[in-house]
Amino acid sequence: MRLFLAMLSHETNTFSNVPTDRAQFEARDLRYGGEIVETYRGTGTCLGGMIAAAERLGAALVPSVAAAASPAGRVTRDIYEHVKQRMLAELSAAGRVDGVLLDLHGAMVPEGVDDGEGDVIAAVRKVVGPSVPIAVTLDFHGNLGRDMVSQADLLHGYKTYPHVDMAERGREAAERVADVASGAIHPTVAFRQPRLLPPIASQRTAEGPMRRIYDLADEMEKDPKVVSVSIFAGFPYADIPDAGLGVYVATDDDQALAERLAGRLARVAWEHRHEFVHSAPGVKDAVARALAAEGRPIVLADMADNTGGGAAGDGTEILRELVRVGVRSAVVACLWDAAAVQRCTQAGIGARITLPVGGKVDDRHGAPLEVTGTVRTLSDGRFVHRGPMMTGLPGRLGPTAVLDVDDIKVILISHRWQTLDPEMIRFVGIDPLMEKILVVKSTIHYRAAFEPIAREIIEVDAPGLSSSNLARFDFRRIRRPIFPLDPDTAYEPE
Ligand SMILES: [Zn+2]
């Protein structure tokens, strides 16, 4: 059996003014051919799971292209077309394949295209024709669209947030695509898009409404007629008509069952809609609470400045308050400011400098903050994920500096990367267990690796492009009415 393999992954925050161009992909991942298998084999990623399953099934992989960039603004046309055309050309040249495995996101918005994944899958379908099965892994934050559903045989959305089941979903996609290719199953699928736009802060799957919906989905999956169920919590910061929660059910040759289960899940999600409304204390209140808390480390989650949700990653409001109050034994992980890293590098380790940090990308993450500090360490920004997410995958933060501002250690990075792993603090020589306060720029993902070490977690409502307060965004193109933006939205029965 021969399986074609490709990845194109981006979560697009259409409110961001940082274009996702070729350089952003090169900073994260842009690789071709056999190198993909070498890099991803054994990692906690979808590709890692697909590779493991293919090897176990004795299937030959035809790896084409793997492209990913940190979430930011729209994917520029040239890099999008480059990756897509290369994938299509190699698929055409590959000869007979028995199945196609695509690792996509679900919330990618290229310039001029609302539904990037639907566009990619439709183009792949055109090359392989109707009889070659296509299975796609999608992020939990995918905004499900009609083309994705109709052009792929199977979609496999992550079932966890933090996303700790990526490898499992990759394995599942590879095994099921082989089942379809061999004629063992005949997928019939249904989807629903209730008028729900949950902020990401209330989407965690350990508890709350998503847990309850997934408990029901898990029950449904016990039926041997059910191939898979995916509940996409959606990505509200992509201002497109499909943004929001999506339900997808695949059954084995039973369309009526798929429709019935999808309708029931959409209804249950709707019934829990009020639990998706999220609030957190403001910056001053949160910092005061952290200082009053017992033990260490206390994590302050800077939820709205999460680069993993397309925020700038250079927000200054929590740092400003730490400096104002004179906090000691604190870490800010991590602040995206390549210019500040350069200043630190020029000054050298041990130098004392005054410079503005952060607040440079736009006016939605606080103003630049002038600080005086000592350059504590400099590094090339290379580390390896050790937490439950992306385990074993190398990370690259680019040139990295630690600026010590009266015992507030600010980790300055050159490549945007969400702080989801304490390794991003350890690798610059700081022991996170010894610090009183860890400011972590992440909405939910940090929980997988920081919850086990944090004495307490305090969520903070600071400004930023991944804020849970959706009323702060000037939406133009999402469906209206939609809950919670329009509290009186009525349910549309199927
Ligand atoms: Zn996600």
Tab-separated table of C-alpha atoms and ligand atoms in Angstrom:
chain	number	residue	atom	x	y	z
A	1	MET	CA	0.000	0.000	0.000
A	2	ARG	CA	1.274	3.507	-0.888
A	3	LEU	CA	0.111	6.524	1.099
A	4	PHE	CA	0.807	10.109	0.068
A	5	LEU	CA	1.729	12.335	3.040
A	6	ALA	CA	1.697	16.133	3.382
A	7	MET	CA	1.227	18.823	6.020
A	8	LEU	CA	0.097	22.434	5.661
A	9	SER	CA	-0.812	23.883	9.019
A	10	HIS	CA	-1.702	27.389	10.027
A	11	GLU	CA	-4.164	28.967	12.428
A	12	THR	CA	-4.977	32.388	11.038
A	13	ASN	CA	-5.975	35.298	13.259
A	14	THR	CA	-7.421	37.682	10.689
A	15	PHE	CA	-7.160	40.557	13.190
A	16	SER	CA	-3.358	40.258	13.237
A	17	ASN	CA	-1.280	42.700	11.205
A	18	VAL	CA	1.615	40.201	11.023
A	19	PRO	CA	1.408	38.575	7.577
A	20	THR	CA	2.214	34.867	7.544
A	21	ASP	CA	4.754	34.844	4.740
A	22	ARG	CA	7.460	32.453	3.645
A	23	ALA	CA	9.857	33.678	6.348
A	24	GLN	CA	7.306	32.744	9.037
A	25	PHE	CA	7.106	29.207	7.628
A	26	GLU	CA	10.886	28.946	7.351
A	27	ALA	CA	11.176	30.014	11.007
A	28	ARG	CA	8.813	27.205	12.054
A	29	ASP	CA	8.811	24.398	9.520
A	30	LEU	CA	9.139	24.089	5.769
A	31	ARG	CA	10.644	20.814	4.619
A	32	TYR	CA	10.348	18.359	1.782
A	33	GLY	CA	10.509	14.663	0.984
A	34	GLY	CA	12.219	12.077	3.150
A	35	GLU	CA	13.428	14.679	5.627
A	36	ILE	CA	9.823	14.903	6.863
A	37	VAL	CA	9.842	11.294	8.014
A	38	GLU	CA	13.254	11.705	9.672
A	39	THR	CA	12.125	14.812	11.576
A	40	TYR	CA	8.699	13.655	12.718
A	41	ARG	CA	9.180	9.943	13.376
A	42	GLY	CA	8.528	9.225	17.049
A	43	THR	CA	7.218	12.717	17.902
A	44	GLY	CA	3.906	13.550	19.584
A	45	THR	CA	2.465	15.066	16.404
A	46	CYS	CA	-0.037	14.019	13.727
A	47	LEU	CA	2.787	13.277	11.312
A	48	GLY	CA	4.509	11.257	14.033
A	49	GLY	CA	1.347	9.174	14.454
A	50	MET	CA	0.800	8.770	10.707
A	51	ILE	CA	4.390	7.610	10.194
A	52	ALA	CA	4.184	5.119	13.084
A	53	ALA	CA	0.910	3.648	11.795
A	54	ALA	CA	2.119	3.415	8.196
A	55	GLU	CA	5.254	1.592	9.316
A	56	ARG	CA	3.198	-0.811	11.400
A	57	LEU	CA	0.796	-1.444	8.482
A	58	GLY	CA	3.722	-2.009	6.150
A	59	ALA	CA	2.544	0.878	3.964
A	60	ALA	CA	5.042	2.853	1.904
A	61	LEU	CA	4.864	6.598	2.495
A	62	VAL	CA	5.282	9.175	-0.253
A	63	PRO	CA	6.237	12.249	1.801
A	64	SER	CA	5.819	15.509	-0.090
A	65	VAL	CA	5.871	18.758	1.873
A	66	ALA	CA	5.482	19.752	5.529
A	67	ALA	CA	4.755	23.418	6.161
A	68	ALA	CA	3.732	25.112	9.407
A	69	ALA	CA	4.011	28.624	10.799
A	70	SER	CA	3.158	30.232	14.121
A	71	PRO	CA	-0.402	31.568	14.141
A	72	ALA	CA	-0.588	35.144	12.823
A	73	GLY	CA	-2.333	37.075	10.040
A	74	ARG	CA	-3.462	35.756	6.658
A	75	VAL	CA	-1.147	33.346	4.843
A	76	THR	CA	0.352	35.217	1.920
A	77	ARG	CA	-0.640	34.071	-1.526
A	78	ASP	CA	2.876	33.156	-2.714
A	79	ILE	CA	3.769	30.736	0.086
A	80	TYR	CA	0.274	29.242	0.069
A	81	GLU	CA	0.435	28.605	-3.686
A	82	HIS	CA	4.024	27.345	-3.417
A	83	VAL	CA	3.111	24.667	-0.889
A	84	LYS	CA	-0.181	23.741	-2.538
A	85	GLN	CA	1.244	23.517	-6.071
A	86	ARG	CA	4.260	21.520	-4.929
A	87	MET	CA	1.945	19.088	-3.131
A	88	LEU	CA	-0.294	18.722	-6.206
A	89	ALA	CA	2.619	18.324	-8.624
A	90	GLU	CA	4.216	15.616	-6.494
A	91	LEU	CA	0.876	13.875	-6.071
A	92	SER	CA	0.412	13.873	-9.853
A	93	ALA	CA	3.939	12.544	-10.335
A	94	ALA	CA	3.621	9.908	-7.611
A	95	GLY	CA	1.821	7.386	-9.792
A	96	ARG	CA	-0.788	5.169	-8.194
A	97	VAL	CA	-1.419	5.869	-4.510
A	98	ASP	CA	-3.886	3.960	-2.354
A	99	GLY	CA	-4.663	6.831	-0.029
A	100	VAL	CA	-3.796	10.419	0.881
A	101	LEU	CA	-2.938	11.587	4.393
A	102	LEU	CA	-3.097	15.309	4.991
A	103	ASP	CA	-2.189	17.026	8.255
A	104	LEU	CA	-4.023	20.359	8.082
A	105	HIS	CA	-5.326	22.796	10.684
A	106	GLY	CA	-8.859	23.868	9.833
A	107	ALA	CA	-8.524	27.584	10.577
A	108	MET	CA	-6.113	28.608	7.833
A	109	VAL	CA	-7.147	31.709	5.910
A	110	PRO	CA	-4.897	32.414	2.923
A	111	GLU	CA	-5.161	35.771	1.165
A	112	GLY	CA	-8.282	35.711	-0.998
A	113	VAL	CA	-9.547	32.333	0.297
A	114	ASP	CA	-11.816	31.933	3.342
A	115	ASP	CA	-11.490	28.179	3.737
A	116	GLY	CA	-7.863	27.241	3.087
A	117	GLU	CA	-8.288	23.581	4.024
A	118	GLY	CA	-11.408	23.164	1.880
A	119	ASP	CA	-9.451	24.634	-1.019
A	120	VAL	CA	-6.476	22.283	-0.492
A	121	ILE	CA	-8.575	19.149	-0.052
A	122	ALA	CA	-10.698	19.978	-3.136
A	123	ALA	CA	-7.521	20.444	-5.201
A	124	VAL	CA	-6.123	17.117	-3.971
A	125	ARG	CA	-9.437	15.431	-4.759
A	126	LYS	CA	-9.239	16.751	-8.312
A	127	VAL	CA	-5.850	15.063	-8.763
A	128	VAL	CA	-6.672	11.673	-7.242
A	129	GLY	CA	-10.289	11.396	-8.410
A	130	PRO	CA	-13.254	10.047	-6.453
A	131	SER	CA	-11.935	6.547	-5.662
A	132	VAL	CA	-8.716	7.277	-3.739
A	133	PRO	CA	-9.524	7.952	-0.063
A	134	ILE	CA	-8.347	11.169	1.603
A	135	ALA	CA	-8.056	11.313	5.402
A	136	VAL	CA	-7.259	14.577	7.119
A	137	THR	CA	-6.203	15.409	10.660
A	138	LEU	CA	-7.454	18.780	11.839
A	139	ASP	CA	-6.811	20.896	14.897
A	140	PHE	CA	-9.433	21.103	17.636
A	141	HIS	CA	-9.612	24.813	16.679
A	142	GLY	CA	-10.565	24.141	13.078
A	143	ASN	CA	-13.515	26.067	11.696
A	144	LEU	CA	-15.330	23.251	9.955
A	145	GLY	CA	-16.525	24.042	6.424
A	146	ARG	CA	-18.651	22.347	3.797
A	147	ASP	CA	-15.777	21.736	1.350
A	148	MET	CA	-13.597	20.041	3.967
A	149	VAL	CA	-16.452	17.685	4.768
A	150	SER	CA	-17.478	16.917	1.192
A	151	GLN	CA	-14.019	16.636	-0.400
A	152	ALA	CA	-12.381	14.385	2.229
A	153	ASP	CA	-13.444	10.832	3.050
A	154	LEU	CA	-12.592	11.258	6.715
A	155	LEU	CA	-11.708	14.136	9.014
A	156	HIS	CA	-10.049	13.459	12.359
A	157	GLY	CA	-10.119	16.418	14.741
A	158	TYR	CA	-8.038	16.465	17.928
A	159	LYS	CA	-10.201	15.625	20.901
A	160	THR	CA	-8.150	17.441	23.527
A	161	TYR	CA	-7.228	20.997	24.506
A	162	PRO	CA	-4.325	21.150	25.452
A	163	HIS	CA	-3.744	19.071	22.326
A	164	VAL	CA	-2.098	15.959	23.743
A	165	ASP	CA	-3.681	13.473	21.308
A	166	MET	CA	-2.145	14.611	18.024
A	167	ALA	CA	-0.135	11.416	17.502
A	168	GLU	CA	-3.202	9.334	18.313
A	169	ARG	CA	-5.269	11.208	15.705
A	170	GLY	CA	-2.496	10.782	13.135
A	171	ARG	CA	-2.417	7.035	13.798
A	172	GLU	CA	-6.182	6.869	13.542
A	173	ALA	CA	-6.235	8.734	10.206
A	174	ALA	CA	-3.629	6.381	8.708
A	175	GLU	CA	-5.382	3.236	9.956
A	176	ARG	CA	-8.816	4.382	8.757
A	177	VAL	CA	-7.588	5.496	5.337
A	178	ALA	CA	-6.143	2.005	4.939
A	179	ASP	CA	-9.528	0.556	5.960
A	180	VAL	CA	-11.275	2.663	3.322
A	181	ALA	CA	-8.688	1.710	0.687
A	182	SER	CA	-9.149	-1.985	1.410
A	183	GLY	CA	-12.948	-1.693	1.350
A	184	ALA	CA	-13.273	-2.644	5.039
A	185	ILE	CA	-15.334	0.497	5.768
A	186	HIS	CA	-17.487	2.858	3.679
A	187	PRO	CA	-17.613	6.254	5.411
A	188	THR	CA	-20.839	8.220	5.530
A	189	VAL	CA	-20.505	11.609	7.210
A	190	ALA	CA	-22.625	14.406	8.660
A	191	PHE	CA	-21.764	17.803	10.088
A	192	ARG	CA	-23.464	20.642	11.942
A	193	GLN	CA	-22.528	24.256	12.589
A	194	PRO	CA	-24.656	25.568	15.464
A	195	ARG	CA	-24.512	29.350	15.909
A	196	LEU	CA	-21.854	29.178	18.612
A	197	LEU	CA	-18.559	31.075	18.757
A	198	PRO	CA	-16.811	29.924	21.940
A	199	PRO	CA	-13.765	31.950	23.075
A	200	ILE	CA	-10.720	29.679	23.320
A	201	ALA	CA	-10.297	30.253	27.065
A	202	SER	CA	-13.446	28.233	27.788
A	203	GLN	CA	-12.651	25.382	25.406
A	204	ARG	CA	-10.441	23.224	27.609
A	205	THR	CA	-11.375	19.579	27.617
A	206	ALA	CA	-10.378	18.634	31.182
A	207	GLU	CA	-13.623	20.151	32.455
A	208	GLY	CA	-16.496	22.391	31.413
A	209	PRO	CA	-18.767	22.260	28.368
A	210	MET	CA	-16.271	20.678	25.945
A	211	ARG	CA	-15.677	17.830	28.408
A	212	ARG	CA	-19.395	17.127	28.585
A	213	ILE	CA	-19.811	17.176	24.803
A	214	TYR	CA	-16.802	14.902	24.350
A	215	ASP	CA	-18.058	12.501	27.023
A	216	LEU	CA	-21.156	12.072	24.882
A	217	ALA	CA	-19.042	11.721	21.728
A	218	ASP	CA	-16.895	9.069	23.445
A	219	GLU	CA	-20.055	7.105	24.243
A	220	MET	CA	-21.180	7.364	20.611
A	221	GLU	CA	-17.811	6.077	19.380
A	222	LYS	CA	-18.369	2.812	21.254
A	223	ASP	CA	-20.950	1.896	18.602
A	224	PRO	CA	-19.087	-0.218	16.002
A	225	LYS	CA	-21.065	1.578	13.277
A	226	VAL	CA	-19.415	4.869	14.296
A	227	VAL	CA	-16.000	5.451	12.672
A	228	SER	CA	-15.162	8.696	14.487
A	229	VAL	CA	-16.654	11.794	16.061
A	230	SER	CA	-14.907	15.160	16.098
A	231	ILE	CA	-16.128	18.257	17.906
A	232	PHE	CA	-14.291	21.321	16.661
A	233	ALA	CA	-14.473	24.068	19.266
A	234	GLY	CA	-13.579	26.498	16.489
A	235	PHE	CA	-11.305	29.501	16.221
A	236	PRO	CA	-13.183	32.763	16.817
A	237	TYR	CA	-10.337	35.069	15.689
A	238	ALA	CA	-10.698	34.032	12.041
A	239	ASP	CA	-13.372	36.457	10.881
A	240	ILE	CA	-14.948	34.198	8.246
A	241	PRO	CA	-18.506	32.854	7.817
A	242	ASP	CA	-17.579	29.318	9.007
A	243	ALA	CA	-16.000	30.470	12.295
A	244	GLY	CA	-17.389	28.671	15.316
A	245	LEU	CA	-18.104	25.291	16.818
A	246	GLY	CA	-18.494	22.412	14.379
A	247	VAL	CA	-19.659	18.838	14.829
A	248	TYR	CA	-18.534	16.016	12.531
A	249	VAL	CA	-19.657	12.398	12.663
A	250	ALA	CA	-18.408	9.597	10.414
A	251	THR	CA	-20.241	6.273	10.380
A	252	ASP	CA	-19.753	3.075	8.405
A	253	ASP	CA	-22.322	3.090	5.621
A	254	ASP	CA	-25.128	4.576	7.733
A	255	GLN	CA	-25.952	8.140	6.719
A	256	ALA	CA	-29.056	8.323	8.908
A	257	LEU	CA	-27.040	7.395	12.017
A	258	ALA	CA	-24.407	10.038	11.206
A	259	GLU	CA	-27.112	12.690	10.801
A	260	ARG	CA	-28.868	11.700	14.009
A	261	LEU	CA	-25.706	11.737	16.132
A	262	ALA	CA	-24.444	15.015	14.650
A	263	GLY	CA	-27.799	16.658	15.347
A	264	ARG	CA	-27.785	15.431	18.935
A	265	LEU	CA	-24.230	16.672	19.586
A	266	ALA	CA	-25.019	20.089	18.118
A	267	ARG	CA	-28.072	20.335	20.361
A	268	VAL	CA	-26.079	19.386	23.470
A	269	ALA	CA	-23.368	21.932	22.612
A	270	TRP	CA	-26.079	24.541	22.288
A	271	GLU	CA	-27.613	23.630	25.634
A	272	HIS	CA	-24.233	24.282	27.281
A	273	ARG	CA	-23.660	27.578	25.485
A	274	HIS	CA	-23.744	29.804	28.584
A	275	GLU	CA	-20.810	27.863	30.074
A	276	PHE	CA	-18.625	29.057	27.190
A	277	VAL	CA	-18.734	32.657	28.448
A	278	HIS	CA	-15.371	33.296	30.130
A	279	SER	CA	-14.044	35.952	32.487
A	280	ALA	CA	-10.792	36.463	34.413
A	281	PRO	CA	-9.358	39.102	36.772
A	282	GLY	CA	-7.632	42.181	35.337
A	283	VAL	CA	-3.862	42.721	35.452
A	284	LYS	CA	-3.553	44.593	38.792
A	285	ASP	CA	-5.895	42.237	40.586
A	286	ALA	CA	-4.187	39.146	39.178
A	287	VAL	CA	-0.670	40.316	40.129
A	288	ALA	CA	-1.848	41.178	43.650
A	289	ARG	CA	-3.375	37.717	43.982
A	290	ALA	CA	-0.156	36.082	42.808
A	291	LEU	CA	1.893	37.996	45.368
A	292	ALA	CA	-0.508	37.010	48.132
A	293	ALA	CA	-0.556	33.332	47.110
A	294	GLU	CA	1.288	30.698	49.138
A	295	GLY	CA	4.277	28.847	47.721
A	296	ARG	CA	5.817	28.836	44.280
A	297	PRO	CA	5.666	28.932	41.367
A	298	ILE	CA	2.441	30.849	40.791
A	299	VAL	CA	1.546	30.891	37.095
A	300	LEU	CA	-0.025	34.044	35.675
A	301	ALA	CA	-1.572	32.999	32.385
A	302	ASP	CA	-1.420	35.866	29.889
A	303	MET	CA	-4.296	34.328	27.952
A	304	ALA	CA	-4.941	37.138	25.509
A	305	ASP	CA	-1.333	37.427	24.308
A	306	ASN	CA	-0.993	33.867	23.095
A	307	THR	CA	1.073	33.611	19.907
A	308	GLY	CA	-0.530	30.180	19.515
A	309	GLY	CA	-3.796	32.051	18.914
A	310	GLY	CA	-2.241	34.645	16.635
A	311	ALA	CA	-1.632	37.338	19.253
A	312	ALA	CA	1.563	39.372	18.962
A	313	GLY	CA	3.408	37.797	21.886
A	314	ASP	CA	4.907	41.157	22.780
A	315	GLY	CA	2.250	42.331	25.250
A	316	THR	CA	3.643	44.441	28.086
A	317	GLU	CA	0.782	45.038	30.512
A	318	ILE	CA	1.600	42.302	33.036
A	319	LEU	CA	5.336	43.092	32.925
A	320	ARG	CA	4.490	46.778	33.450
A	321	GLU	CA	2.571	45.916	36.621
A	322	LEU	CA	5.340	43.597	37.909
A	323	VAL	CA	7.856	46.430	37.492
A	324	ARG	CA	5.513	49.013	39.026
A	325	VAL	CA	4.916	46.897	42.126
A	326	GLY	CA	8.606	45.939	42.380
A	327	VAL	CA	8.012	42.183	42.189
A	328	ARG	CA	11.048	39.946	42.601
A	329	SER	CA	11.646	36.335	41.595
A	330	ALA	CA	9.526	36.481	38.463
A	331	VAL	CA	9.886	35.276	34.878
A	332	VAL	CA	8.135	36.565	31.770
A	333	ALA	CA	8.001	33.719	29.235
A	334	CYS	CA	8.355	34.646	26.501
A	335	LEU	CA	8.282	38.129	24.938
A	336	TRP	CA	8.653	38.358	21.140
A	337	ASP	CA	11.022	41.238	20.407
A	338	ALA	CA	13.827	40.505	17.952
A	339	ALA	CA	15.086	44.108	18.108
A	340	ALA	CA	15.476	43.897	21.893
A	341	VAL	CA	17.326	40.574	21.529
A	342	GLN	CA	19.695	42.288	19.124
A	343	ARG	CA	20.354	45.109	21.613
A	344	CYS	CA	21.094	42.545	24.327
A	345	THR	CA	23.392	40.603	21.995
A	346	GLN	CA	25.324	43.737	21.048
A	347	ALA	CA	25.667	44.731	24.709
A	348	GLY	CA	26.829	41.241	25.719
A	349	ILE	CA	26.334	39.064	28.786
A	350	GLY	CA	26.661	41.028	32.027
A	351	ALA	CA	26.001	44.414	30.414
A	352	ARG	CA	23.456	46.751	31.983
A	353	ILE	CA	21.226	48.428	29.404
A	354	THR	CA	18.102	50.543	29.134
A	355	LEU	CA	15.764	49.825	26.243
A	356	PRO	CA	12.098	49.625	25.234
A	357	VAL	CA	10.708	46.094	25.163
A	358	GLY	CA	7.501	44.767	23.599
A	359	GLY	CA	4.383	46.610	22.472
A	360	LYS	CA	5.798	47.151	19.000
A	361	VAL	CA	3.586	45.010	16.789
A	362	ASP	CA	0.307	46.906	17.097
A	363	ASP	CA	-1.671	48.970	19.609
A	364	ARG	CA	-3.587	46.005	21.017
A	365	HIS	CA	-0.989	44.497	23.345
A	366	GLY	CA	0.070	47.494	25.461
A	367	ALA	CA	2.691	50.167	24.696
A	368	PRO	CA	6.459	49.502	24.623
A	369	LEU	CA	7.885	49.453	28.160
A	370	GLU	CA	11.233	51.057	28.915
A	371	VAL	CA	13.223	48.887	31.293
A	372	THR	CA	16.764	48.807	32.669
A	373	GLY	CA	18.253	45.398	33.209
A	374	THR	CA	21.290	43.141	33.009
A	375	VAL	CA	21.808	40.750	30.122
A	376	ARG	CA	21.862	37.435	31.896
A	377	THR	CA	22.119	34.852	29.101
A	378	LEU	CA	22.194	34.688	25.316
A	379	SER	CA	21.303	31.618	23.291
A	380	ASP	CA	20.391	30.354	19.827
A	381	GLY	CA	16.870	29.520	21.000
A	382	ARG	CA	17.015	25.799	20.284
A	383	PHE	CA	15.249	23.469	22.690
A	384	VAL	CA	13.299	20.219	22.593
A	385	HIS	CA	9.709	19.845	23.825
A	386	ARG	CA	9.660	17.620	26.910
A	387	GLY	CA	6.043	18.139	28.012
A	388	PRO	CA	2.987	16.114	26.963
A	389	MET	CA	2.482	18.263	23.839
A	390	MET	CA	4.694	17.847	20.774
A	391	THR	CA	6.945	15.609	22.863
A	392	GLY	CA	10.366	15.213	21.309
A	393	LEU	CA	9.828	17.884	18.653
A	394	PRO	CA	12.645	20.450	18.402
A	395	GLY	CA	11.657	24.079	18.948
A	396	ARG	CA	13.418	27.154	17.586
A	397	LEU	CA	12.930	30.504	19.270
A	398	GLY	CA	15.694	32.148	17.248
A	399	PRO	CA	18.287	34.331	18.979
A	400	THR	CA	17.148	34.535	22.596
A	401	ALA	CA	18.205	36.758	25.493
A	402	VAL	CA	17.306	36.874	29.152
A	403	LEU	CA	17.141	40.415	30.489
A	404	ASP	CA	17.120	40.576	34.282
A	405	VAL	CA	15.144	43.626	35.418
A	406	ASP	CA	15.672	43.668	39.201
A	407	ASP	CA	14.934	39.957	39.424
A	408	ILE	CA	12.159	39.970	36.829
A	409	LYS	CA	13.707	37.743	34.181
A	410	VAL	CA	12.310	38.646	30.765
A	411	ILE	CA	12.939	35.935	28.159
A	412	LEU	CA	13.176	37.781	24.840
A	413	ILE	CA	12.764	35.645	21.704
A	414	SER	CA	13.093	36.233	17.957
A	415	HIS	CA	10.657	33.619	16.607
A	416	ARG	CA	7.061	33.569	17.850
A	417	TRP	CA	6.324	30.409	19.798
A	418	GLN	CA	3.694	29.757	22.436
A	419	THR	CA	4.992	29.162	25.967
A	420	LEU	CA	3.492	25.712	26.402
A	421	ASP	CA	6.483	23.928	27.895
A	422	PRO	CA	8.569	24.765	31.013
A	423	GLU	CA	11.503	23.691	28.853
A	424	MET	CA	11.235	27.153	27.284
A	425	ILE	CA	12.259	28.540	30.688
A	426	ARG	CA	14.737	25.825	31.679
A	427	PHE	CA	16.790	25.936	28.516
A	428	VAL	CA	17.998	29.470	29.297
A	429	GLY	CA	19.227	28.339	32.710
A	430	ILE	CA	16.243	29.327	34.854
A	431	ASP	CA	14.639	26.764	37.162
A	432	PRO	CA	10.895	27.475	37.000
A	433	LEU	CA	10.357	25.735	40.356
A	434	MET	CA	12.508	28.313	42.143
A	435	GLU	CA	10.579	31.382	40.916
A	436	LYS	CA	7.647	33.011	42.667
A	437	ILE	CA	5.792	34.140	39.549
A	438	LEU	CA	5.833	32.689	36.037
A	439	VAL	CA	4.072	34.858	33.449
A	440	VAL	CA	3.164	32.424	30.694
A	441	LYS	CA	1.872	33.682	27.352
A	442	SER	CA	-0.641	30.946	26.576
A	443	THR	CA	-4.398	30.492	26.830
A	444	ILE	CA	-4.802	26.777	27.603
A	445	HIS	CA	-1.891	24.739	26.196
A	446	TYR	CA	0.460	25.655	29.078
A	447	ARG	CA	-1.765	23.634	31.388
A	448	ALA	CA	-0.530	20.282	30.067
A	449	ALA	CA	3.013	20.837	31.326
A	450	PHE	CA	2.665	23.679	33.869
A	451	GLU	CA	-0.278	22.362	35.912
A	452	PRO	CA	1.857	19.575	37.427
A	453	ILE	CA	4.512	22.064	38.605
A	454	ALA	CA	2.420	25.153	39.439
A	455	ARG	CA	1.374	25.762	43.021
A	456	GLU	CA	-1.473	27.881	41.662
A	457	ILE	CA	-2.671	29.144	38.300
A	458	ILE	CA	-4.222	32.584	37.919
A	459	GLU	CA	-5.807	33.492	34.592
A	460	VAL	CA	-5.351	37.128	33.577
A	461	ASP	CA	-7.565	39.305	31.405
A	462	ALA	CA	-4.877	41.486	29.792
A	463	PRO	CA	-5.266	43.054	26.335
A	464	GLY	CA	-4.459	41.022	23.222
A	465	LEU	CA	-5.645	39.349	20.061
A	466	SER	CA	-6.532	36.060	21.754
A	467	SER	CA	-8.782	37.735	24.329
A	468	SER	CA	-11.828	35.861	25.535
A	469	ASN	CA	-13.828	39.046	25.437
A	470	LEU	CA	-15.076	38.735	21.864
A	471	ALA	CA	-16.919	42.057	22.126
A	472	ARG	CA	-13.463	43.716	21.818
A	473	PHE	CA	-13.188	42.547	18.189
A	474	ASP	CA	-14.614	44.292	15.158
A	475	PHE	CA	-16.147	41.287	13.410
A	476	ARG	CA	-17.280	41.894	9.827
A	477	ARG	CA	-17.805	38.512	8.210
A	478	ILE	CA	-18.821	35.901	10.775
A	479	ARG	CA	-22.401	34.572	10.727
A	480	ARG	CA	-24.796	36.715	12.754
A	481	PRO	CA	-26.544	36.275	14.990
A	482	ILE	CA	-24.111	34.048	16.866
A	483	PHE	CA	-23.785	33.267	20.573
A	484	PRO	CA	-22.317	34.747	22.805
A	485	LEU	CA	-21.862	37.944	20.742
A	486	ASP	CA	-25.617	38.016	20.201
A	487	PRO	CA	-27.051	36.707	23.473
A	488	ASP	CA	-30.569	36.273	22.068
A	489	THR	CA	-29.479	33.964	19.230
A	490	ALA	CA	-32.121	31.287	18.686
A	491	TYR	CA	-31.352	27.622	18.043
A	492	GLU	CA	-31.954	26.434	14.512
A	493	PRO	CA	-33.328	22.911	14.625
A	494	GLU	CA	-31.988	20.514	12.022
B	1	ZN	ZN	-5.456	24.319	18.433
